[in-house]
PDB file of C-alpha atoms in Angstrom:
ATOM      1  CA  UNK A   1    -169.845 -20.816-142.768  1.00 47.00           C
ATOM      2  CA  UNK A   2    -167.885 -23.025-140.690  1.00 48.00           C
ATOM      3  CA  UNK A   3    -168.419 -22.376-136.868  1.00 45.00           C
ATOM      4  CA  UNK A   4    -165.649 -23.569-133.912  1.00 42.00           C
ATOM      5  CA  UNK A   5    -168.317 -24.260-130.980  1.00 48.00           C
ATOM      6  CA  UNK A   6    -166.661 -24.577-127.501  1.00 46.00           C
ATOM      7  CA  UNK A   7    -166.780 -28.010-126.002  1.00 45.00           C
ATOM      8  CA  UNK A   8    -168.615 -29.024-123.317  1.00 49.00           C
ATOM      9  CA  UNK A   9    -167.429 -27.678-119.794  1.00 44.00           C
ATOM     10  CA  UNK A  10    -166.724 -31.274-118.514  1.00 46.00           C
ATOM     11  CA  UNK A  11    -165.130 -32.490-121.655  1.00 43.00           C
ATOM     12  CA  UNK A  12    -162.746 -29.130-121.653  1.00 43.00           C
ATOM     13  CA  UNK A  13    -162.003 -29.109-118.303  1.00 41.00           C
ATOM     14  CA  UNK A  14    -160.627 -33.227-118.546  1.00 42.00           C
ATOM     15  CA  UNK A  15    -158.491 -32.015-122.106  1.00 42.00           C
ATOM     16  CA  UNK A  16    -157.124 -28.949-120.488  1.00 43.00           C
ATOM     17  CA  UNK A  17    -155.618 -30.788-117.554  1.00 40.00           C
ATOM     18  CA  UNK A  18    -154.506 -34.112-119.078  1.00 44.00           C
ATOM     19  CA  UNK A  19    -152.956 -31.475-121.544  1.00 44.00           C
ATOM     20  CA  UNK A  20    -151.190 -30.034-119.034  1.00 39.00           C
ATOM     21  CA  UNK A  21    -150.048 -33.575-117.524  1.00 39.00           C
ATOM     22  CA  UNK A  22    -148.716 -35.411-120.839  1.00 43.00           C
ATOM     23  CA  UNK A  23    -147.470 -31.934-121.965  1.00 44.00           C
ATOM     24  CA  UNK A  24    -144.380 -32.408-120.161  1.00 44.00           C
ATOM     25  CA  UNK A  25    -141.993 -28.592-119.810  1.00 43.00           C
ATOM     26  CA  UNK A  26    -141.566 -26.999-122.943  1.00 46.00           C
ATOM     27  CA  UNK A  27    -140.307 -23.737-124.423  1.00 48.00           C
ATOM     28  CA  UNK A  28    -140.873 -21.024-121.930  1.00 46.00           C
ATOM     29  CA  UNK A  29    -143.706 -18.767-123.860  1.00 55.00           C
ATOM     30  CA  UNK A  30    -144.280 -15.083-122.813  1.00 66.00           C
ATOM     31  CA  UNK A  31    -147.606 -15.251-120.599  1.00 77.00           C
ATOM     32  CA  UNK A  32    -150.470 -12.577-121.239  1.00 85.00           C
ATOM     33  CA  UNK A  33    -151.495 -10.221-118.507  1.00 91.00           C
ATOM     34  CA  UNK A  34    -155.005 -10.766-117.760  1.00 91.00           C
ATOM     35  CA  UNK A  35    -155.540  -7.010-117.339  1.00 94.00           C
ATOM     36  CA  UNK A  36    -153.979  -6.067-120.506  1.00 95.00           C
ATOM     37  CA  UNK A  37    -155.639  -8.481-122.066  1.00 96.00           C
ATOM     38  CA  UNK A  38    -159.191  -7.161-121.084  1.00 97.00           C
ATOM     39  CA  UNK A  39    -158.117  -3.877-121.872  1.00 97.00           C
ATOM     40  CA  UNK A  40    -157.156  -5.104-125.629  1.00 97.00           C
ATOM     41  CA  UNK A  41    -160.512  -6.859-125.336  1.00 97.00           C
ATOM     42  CA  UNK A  42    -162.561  -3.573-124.419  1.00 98.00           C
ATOM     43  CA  UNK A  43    -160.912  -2.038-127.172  1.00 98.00           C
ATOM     44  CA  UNK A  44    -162.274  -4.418-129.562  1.00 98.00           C
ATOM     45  CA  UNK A  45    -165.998  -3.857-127.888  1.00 98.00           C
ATOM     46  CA  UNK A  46    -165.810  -0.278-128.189  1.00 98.00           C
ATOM     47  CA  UNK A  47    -164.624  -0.140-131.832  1.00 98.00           C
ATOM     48  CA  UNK A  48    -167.145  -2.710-132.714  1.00 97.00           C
ATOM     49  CA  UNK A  49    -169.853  -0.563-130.603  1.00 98.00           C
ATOM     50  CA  UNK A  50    -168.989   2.486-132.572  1.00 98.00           C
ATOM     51  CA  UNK A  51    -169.608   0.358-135.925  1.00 98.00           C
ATOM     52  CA  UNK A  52    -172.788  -1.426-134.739  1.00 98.00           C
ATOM     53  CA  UNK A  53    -173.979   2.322-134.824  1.00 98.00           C
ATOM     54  CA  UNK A  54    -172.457   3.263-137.498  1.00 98.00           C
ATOM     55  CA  UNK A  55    -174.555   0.304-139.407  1.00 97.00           C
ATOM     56  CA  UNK A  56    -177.406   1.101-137.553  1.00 97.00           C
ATOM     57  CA  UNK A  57    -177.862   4.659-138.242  1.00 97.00           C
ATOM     58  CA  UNK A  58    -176.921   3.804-142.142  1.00 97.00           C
ATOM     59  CA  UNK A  59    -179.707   4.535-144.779  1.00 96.00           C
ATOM     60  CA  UNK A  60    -179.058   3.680-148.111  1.00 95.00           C
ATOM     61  CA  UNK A  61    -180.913   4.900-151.355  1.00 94.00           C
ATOM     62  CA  UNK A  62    -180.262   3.928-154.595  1.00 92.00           C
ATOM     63  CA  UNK A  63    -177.469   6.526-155.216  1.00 92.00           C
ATOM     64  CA  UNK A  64    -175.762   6.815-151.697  1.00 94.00           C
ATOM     65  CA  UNK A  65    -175.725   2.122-151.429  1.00 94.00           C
ATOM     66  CA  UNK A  66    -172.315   2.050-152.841  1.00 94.00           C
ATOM     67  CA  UNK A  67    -170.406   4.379-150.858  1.00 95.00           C
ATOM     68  CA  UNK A  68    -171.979   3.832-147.756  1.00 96.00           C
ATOM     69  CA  UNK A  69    -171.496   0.073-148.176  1.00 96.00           C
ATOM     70  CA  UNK A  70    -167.963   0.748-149.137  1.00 96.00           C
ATOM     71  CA  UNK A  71    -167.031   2.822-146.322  1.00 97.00           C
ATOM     72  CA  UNK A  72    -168.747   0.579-143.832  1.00 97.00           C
ATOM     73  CA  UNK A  73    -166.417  -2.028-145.543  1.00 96.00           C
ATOM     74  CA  UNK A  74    -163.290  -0.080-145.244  1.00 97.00           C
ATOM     75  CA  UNK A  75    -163.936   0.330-141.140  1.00 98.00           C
ATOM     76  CA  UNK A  76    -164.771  -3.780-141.275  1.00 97.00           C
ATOM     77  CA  UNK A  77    -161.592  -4.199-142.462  1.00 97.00           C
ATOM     78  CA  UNK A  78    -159.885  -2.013-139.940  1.00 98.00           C
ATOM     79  CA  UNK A  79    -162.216  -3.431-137.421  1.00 98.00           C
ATOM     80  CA  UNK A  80    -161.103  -7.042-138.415  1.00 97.00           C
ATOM     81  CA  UNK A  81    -157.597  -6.383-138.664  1.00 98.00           C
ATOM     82  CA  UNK A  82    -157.298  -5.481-134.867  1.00 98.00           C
ATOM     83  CA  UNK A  83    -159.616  -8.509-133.685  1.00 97.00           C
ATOM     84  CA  UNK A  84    -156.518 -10.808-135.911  1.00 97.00           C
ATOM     85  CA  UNK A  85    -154.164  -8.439-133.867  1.00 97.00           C
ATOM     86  CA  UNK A  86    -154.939  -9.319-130.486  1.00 97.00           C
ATOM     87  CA  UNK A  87    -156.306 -12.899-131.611  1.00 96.00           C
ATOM     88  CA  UNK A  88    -152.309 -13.405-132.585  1.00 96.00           C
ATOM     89  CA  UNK A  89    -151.215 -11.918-128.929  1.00 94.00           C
ATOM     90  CA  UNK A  90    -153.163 -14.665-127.851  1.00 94.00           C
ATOM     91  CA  UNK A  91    -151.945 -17.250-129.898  1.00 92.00           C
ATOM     92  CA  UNK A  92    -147.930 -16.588-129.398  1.00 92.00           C
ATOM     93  CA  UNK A  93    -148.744 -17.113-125.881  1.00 90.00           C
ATOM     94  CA  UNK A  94    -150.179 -20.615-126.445  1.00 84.00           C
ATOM     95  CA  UNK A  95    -148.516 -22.891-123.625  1.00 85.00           C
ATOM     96  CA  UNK A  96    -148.098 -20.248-121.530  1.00 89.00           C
ATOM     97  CA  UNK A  97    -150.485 -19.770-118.121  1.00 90.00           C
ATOM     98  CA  UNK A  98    -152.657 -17.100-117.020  1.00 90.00           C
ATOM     99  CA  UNK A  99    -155.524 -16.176-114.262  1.00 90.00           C
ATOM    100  CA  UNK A 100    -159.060 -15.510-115.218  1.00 90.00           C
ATOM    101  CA  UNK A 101    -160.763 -13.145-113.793  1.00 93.00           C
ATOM    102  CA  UNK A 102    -164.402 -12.254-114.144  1.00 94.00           C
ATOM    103  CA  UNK A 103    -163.678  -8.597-116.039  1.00 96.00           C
ATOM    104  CA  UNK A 104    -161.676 -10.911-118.401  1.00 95.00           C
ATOM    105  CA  UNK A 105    -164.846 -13.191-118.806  1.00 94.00           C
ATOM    106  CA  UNK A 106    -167.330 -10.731-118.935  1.00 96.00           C
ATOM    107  CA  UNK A 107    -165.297  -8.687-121.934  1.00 96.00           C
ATOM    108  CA  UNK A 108    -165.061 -11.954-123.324  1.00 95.00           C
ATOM    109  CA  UNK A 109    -168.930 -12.098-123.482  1.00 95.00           C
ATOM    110  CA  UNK A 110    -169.287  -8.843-124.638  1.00 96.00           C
ATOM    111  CA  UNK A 111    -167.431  -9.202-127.504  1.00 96.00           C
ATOM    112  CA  UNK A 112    -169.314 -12.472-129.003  1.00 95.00           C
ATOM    113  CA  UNK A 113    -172.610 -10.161-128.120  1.00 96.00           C
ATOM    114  CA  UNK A 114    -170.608  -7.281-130.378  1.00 97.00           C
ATOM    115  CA  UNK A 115    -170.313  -9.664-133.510  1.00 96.00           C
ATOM    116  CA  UNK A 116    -174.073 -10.790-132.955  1.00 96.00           C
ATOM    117  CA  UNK A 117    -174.873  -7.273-132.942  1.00 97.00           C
ATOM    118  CA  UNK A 118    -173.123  -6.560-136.154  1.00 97.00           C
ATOM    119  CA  UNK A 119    -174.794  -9.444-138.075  1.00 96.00           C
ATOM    120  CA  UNK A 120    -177.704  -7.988-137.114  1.00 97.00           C
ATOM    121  CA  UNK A 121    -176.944  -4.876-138.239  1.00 97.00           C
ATOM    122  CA  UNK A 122    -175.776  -6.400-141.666  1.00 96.00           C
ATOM    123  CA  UNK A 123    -178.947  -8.060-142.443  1.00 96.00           C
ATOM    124  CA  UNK A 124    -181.370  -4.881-141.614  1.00 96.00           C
ATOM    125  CA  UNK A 125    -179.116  -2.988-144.042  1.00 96.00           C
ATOM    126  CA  UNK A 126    -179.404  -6.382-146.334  1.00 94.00           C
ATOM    127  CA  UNK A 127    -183.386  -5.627-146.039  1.00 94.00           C
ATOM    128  CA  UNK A 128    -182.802  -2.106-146.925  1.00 95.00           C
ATOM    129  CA  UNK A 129    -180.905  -2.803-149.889  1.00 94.00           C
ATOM    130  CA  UNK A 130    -183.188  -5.529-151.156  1.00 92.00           C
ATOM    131  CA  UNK A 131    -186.023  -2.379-151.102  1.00 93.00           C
ATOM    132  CA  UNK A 132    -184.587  -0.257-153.583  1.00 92.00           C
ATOM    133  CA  UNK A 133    -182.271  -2.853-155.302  1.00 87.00           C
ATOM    134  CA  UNK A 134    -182.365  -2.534-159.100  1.00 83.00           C
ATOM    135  CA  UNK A 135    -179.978  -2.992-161.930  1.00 79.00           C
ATOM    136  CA  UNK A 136    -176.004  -2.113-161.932  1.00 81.00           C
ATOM    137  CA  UNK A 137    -176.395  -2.311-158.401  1.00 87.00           C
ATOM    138  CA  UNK A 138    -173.912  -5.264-158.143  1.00 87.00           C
ATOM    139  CA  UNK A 139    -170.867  -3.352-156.664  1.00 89.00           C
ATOM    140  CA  UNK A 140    -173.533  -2.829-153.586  1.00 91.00           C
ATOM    141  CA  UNK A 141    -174.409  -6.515-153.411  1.00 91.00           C
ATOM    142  CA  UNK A 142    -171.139  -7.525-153.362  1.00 91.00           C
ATOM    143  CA  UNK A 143    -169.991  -5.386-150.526  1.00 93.00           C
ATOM    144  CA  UNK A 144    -172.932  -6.542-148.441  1.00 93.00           C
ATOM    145  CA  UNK A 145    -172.106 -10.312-149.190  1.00 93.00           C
ATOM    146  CA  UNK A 146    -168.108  -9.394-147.984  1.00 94.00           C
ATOM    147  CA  UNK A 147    -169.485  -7.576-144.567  1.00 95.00           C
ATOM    148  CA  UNK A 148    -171.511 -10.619-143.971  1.00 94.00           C
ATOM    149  CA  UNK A 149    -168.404 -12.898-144.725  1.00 94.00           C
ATOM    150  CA  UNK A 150    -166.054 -10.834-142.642  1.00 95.00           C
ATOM    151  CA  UNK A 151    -168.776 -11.086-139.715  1.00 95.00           C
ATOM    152  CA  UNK A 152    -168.596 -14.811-139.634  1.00 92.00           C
ATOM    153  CA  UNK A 153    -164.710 -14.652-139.964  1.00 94.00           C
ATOM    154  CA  UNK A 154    -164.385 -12.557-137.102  1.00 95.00           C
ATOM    155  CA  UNK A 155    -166.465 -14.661-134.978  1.00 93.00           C
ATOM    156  CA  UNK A 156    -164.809 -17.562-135.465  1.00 92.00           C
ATOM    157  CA  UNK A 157    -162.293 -16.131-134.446  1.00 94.00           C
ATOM    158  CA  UNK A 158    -163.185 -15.157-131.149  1.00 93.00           C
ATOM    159  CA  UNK A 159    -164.687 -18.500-130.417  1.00 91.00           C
ATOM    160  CA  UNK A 160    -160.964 -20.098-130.963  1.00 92.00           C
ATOM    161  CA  UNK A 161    -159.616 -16.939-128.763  1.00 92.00           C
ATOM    162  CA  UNK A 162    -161.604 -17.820-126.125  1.00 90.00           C
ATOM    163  CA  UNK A 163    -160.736 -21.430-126.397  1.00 90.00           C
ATOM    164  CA  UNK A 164    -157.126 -20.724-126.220  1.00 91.00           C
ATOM    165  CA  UNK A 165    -157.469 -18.391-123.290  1.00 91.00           C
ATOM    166  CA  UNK A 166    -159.385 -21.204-121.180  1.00 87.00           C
ATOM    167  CA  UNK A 167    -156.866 -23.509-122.023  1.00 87.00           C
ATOM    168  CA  UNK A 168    -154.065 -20.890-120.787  1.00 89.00           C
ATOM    169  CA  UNK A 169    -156.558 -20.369-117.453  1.00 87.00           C
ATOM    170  CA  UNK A 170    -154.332 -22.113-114.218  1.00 88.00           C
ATOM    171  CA  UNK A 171    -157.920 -21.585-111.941  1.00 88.00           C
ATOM    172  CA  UNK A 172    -160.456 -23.594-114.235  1.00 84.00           C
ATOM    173  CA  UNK A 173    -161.770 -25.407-110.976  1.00 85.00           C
ATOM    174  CA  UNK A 174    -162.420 -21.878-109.156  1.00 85.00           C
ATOM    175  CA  UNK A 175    -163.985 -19.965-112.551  1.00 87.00           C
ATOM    176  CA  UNK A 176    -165.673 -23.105-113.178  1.00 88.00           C
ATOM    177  CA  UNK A 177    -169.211 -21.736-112.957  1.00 90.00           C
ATOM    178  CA  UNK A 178    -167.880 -18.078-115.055  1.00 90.00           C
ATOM    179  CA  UNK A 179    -166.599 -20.327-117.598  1.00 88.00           C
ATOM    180  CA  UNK A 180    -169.869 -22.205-118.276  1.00 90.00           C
ATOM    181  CA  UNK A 181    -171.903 -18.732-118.053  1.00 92.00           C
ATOM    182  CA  UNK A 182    -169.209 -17.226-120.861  1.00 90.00           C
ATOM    183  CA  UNK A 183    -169.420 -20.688-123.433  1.00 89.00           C
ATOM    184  CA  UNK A 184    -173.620 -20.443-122.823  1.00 92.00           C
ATOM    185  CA  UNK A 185    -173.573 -17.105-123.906  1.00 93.00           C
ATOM    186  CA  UNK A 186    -170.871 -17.625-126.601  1.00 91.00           C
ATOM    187  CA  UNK A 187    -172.779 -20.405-128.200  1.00 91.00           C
ATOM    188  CA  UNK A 188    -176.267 -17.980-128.575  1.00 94.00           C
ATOM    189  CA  UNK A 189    -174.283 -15.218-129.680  1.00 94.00           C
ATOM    190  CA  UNK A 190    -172.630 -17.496-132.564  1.00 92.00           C
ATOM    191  CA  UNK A 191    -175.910 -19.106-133.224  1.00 94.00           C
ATOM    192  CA  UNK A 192    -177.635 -15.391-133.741  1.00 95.00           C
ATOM    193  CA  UNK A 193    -174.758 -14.738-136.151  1.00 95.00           C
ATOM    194  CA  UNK A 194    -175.140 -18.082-138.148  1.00 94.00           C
ATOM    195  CA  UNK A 195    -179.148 -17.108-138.754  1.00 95.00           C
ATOM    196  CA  UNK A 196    -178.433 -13.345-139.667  1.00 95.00           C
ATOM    197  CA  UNK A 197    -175.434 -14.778-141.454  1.00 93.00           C
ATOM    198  CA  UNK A 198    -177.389 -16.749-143.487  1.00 93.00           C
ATOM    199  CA  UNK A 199    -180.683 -14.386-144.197  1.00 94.00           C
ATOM    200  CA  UNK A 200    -178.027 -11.871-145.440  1.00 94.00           C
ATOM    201  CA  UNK A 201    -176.689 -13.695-148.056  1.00 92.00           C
ATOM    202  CA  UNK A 202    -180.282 -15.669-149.282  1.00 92.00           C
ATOM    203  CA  UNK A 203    -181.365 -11.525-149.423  1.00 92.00           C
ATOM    204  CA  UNK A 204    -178.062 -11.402-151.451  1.00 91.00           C
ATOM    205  CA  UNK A 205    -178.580 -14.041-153.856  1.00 90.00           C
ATOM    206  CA  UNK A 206    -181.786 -13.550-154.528  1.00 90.00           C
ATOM    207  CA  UNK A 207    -181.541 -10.030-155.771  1.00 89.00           C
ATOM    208  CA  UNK A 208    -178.159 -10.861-157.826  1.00 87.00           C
ATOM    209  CA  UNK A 209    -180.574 -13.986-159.430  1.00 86.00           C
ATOM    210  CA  UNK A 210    -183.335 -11.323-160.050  1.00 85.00           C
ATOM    211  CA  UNK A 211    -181.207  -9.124-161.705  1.00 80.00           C
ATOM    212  CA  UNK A 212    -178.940 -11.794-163.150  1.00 63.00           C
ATOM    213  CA  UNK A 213    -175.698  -9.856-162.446  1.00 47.00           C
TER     214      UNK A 213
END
């Protein structure tokens, strides 16, 4: 899975403003309100919330895997879909300025927490299913493997949306400390989803080698 990991804060901080310099004026872009935005962004965290307990509270059995697993899929999907939504907000506004502000940070945070959350949740279900995995159970394997994938899509994703937002930010000297905190936790979040990531799909492959679907 290919991960986008935020540069260091000294590095970005040097881009972002000799970006600004050699940028010269350009097409006027629509700028993003920075309470909108976090209100998009809380959104996202209380969708993803609601399906971090839907996962969680999940049991499968050998006749109830594949439609649980495809449900769970189905609100994935819908989950995903919005996260692209506001992640393409974000990027028609590239070149445009904005404020940060620390509600803006701090849903920023939560959201990389909600994707670690739901990788988490993947892989327990990934241990369930490995526990009463037998054969013509590949429709269930294969749904697990696309929840994982979608996971590590997702986050991606919000790694480059909060890139692009820092690089819209016209007060990175005064959120300078705020910015650090939100890339520290950013980069444990994405490292928790990486490992969880990865368990899944071993747990995947291992039972579609065992029962050489």
């Amino acid at each position: 899975m290919n991960v986008f990991r935020p540069l260091p804060l000294q590095l970005f901080i040097l881009f972002a403003f000799s970006g600004l310099l050699l940028s010269g004026p350009g097409p006027a872009m629509a700028a993003l309100d920075p309470i909108t935005l976090t209100s998009e962004i809380d959104g996202l965290n209380q969708q993803g919330s609601d399906l971090v307990d839907s996962i969680n509270s999940t049991i499968l059995t050998p006749f109830t895997a594949a439609g649980r697993l495809a449900a769970l899929e189905t609100d994935m999907i819908d989950y995903s879909n919005n996260v692209f939504a506001v992640y393409d907000n974000i990027l028609g506004a590239a070149g445009s300025t904005m404020s940060l502000d620390n509600d803006l940070l701090t849903s920023l945070q939560d959201l990389s927490s909600t994707m670690a959350a739901l990788s988490q949740g993947t892989m327990g279900l990934s241990s369930q299913l490995a526990a009463i995995a037998g054969s013509g159970m590949d429709s269930s394997f294969s749904s697990m493997l696309r929840l994982s994938d979608d996971i590590g899509v997702m986050a991606n994703r919000i790694l480059e949306m909060a890139d692009k937002i820092l690089l819209m930010a016209d007060n990175i000297g005064l959120m300078a400390d705020r910015i650090l905190e939100t890339q520290v936790i950013q980069n444990n979040n994405i490292e928790l989803v990486i490992n969880a990531s990865l368990q899944t799909q071993r747990n995947m492959l291992a039972l579609i080698q065992l029962y050489s679907l």
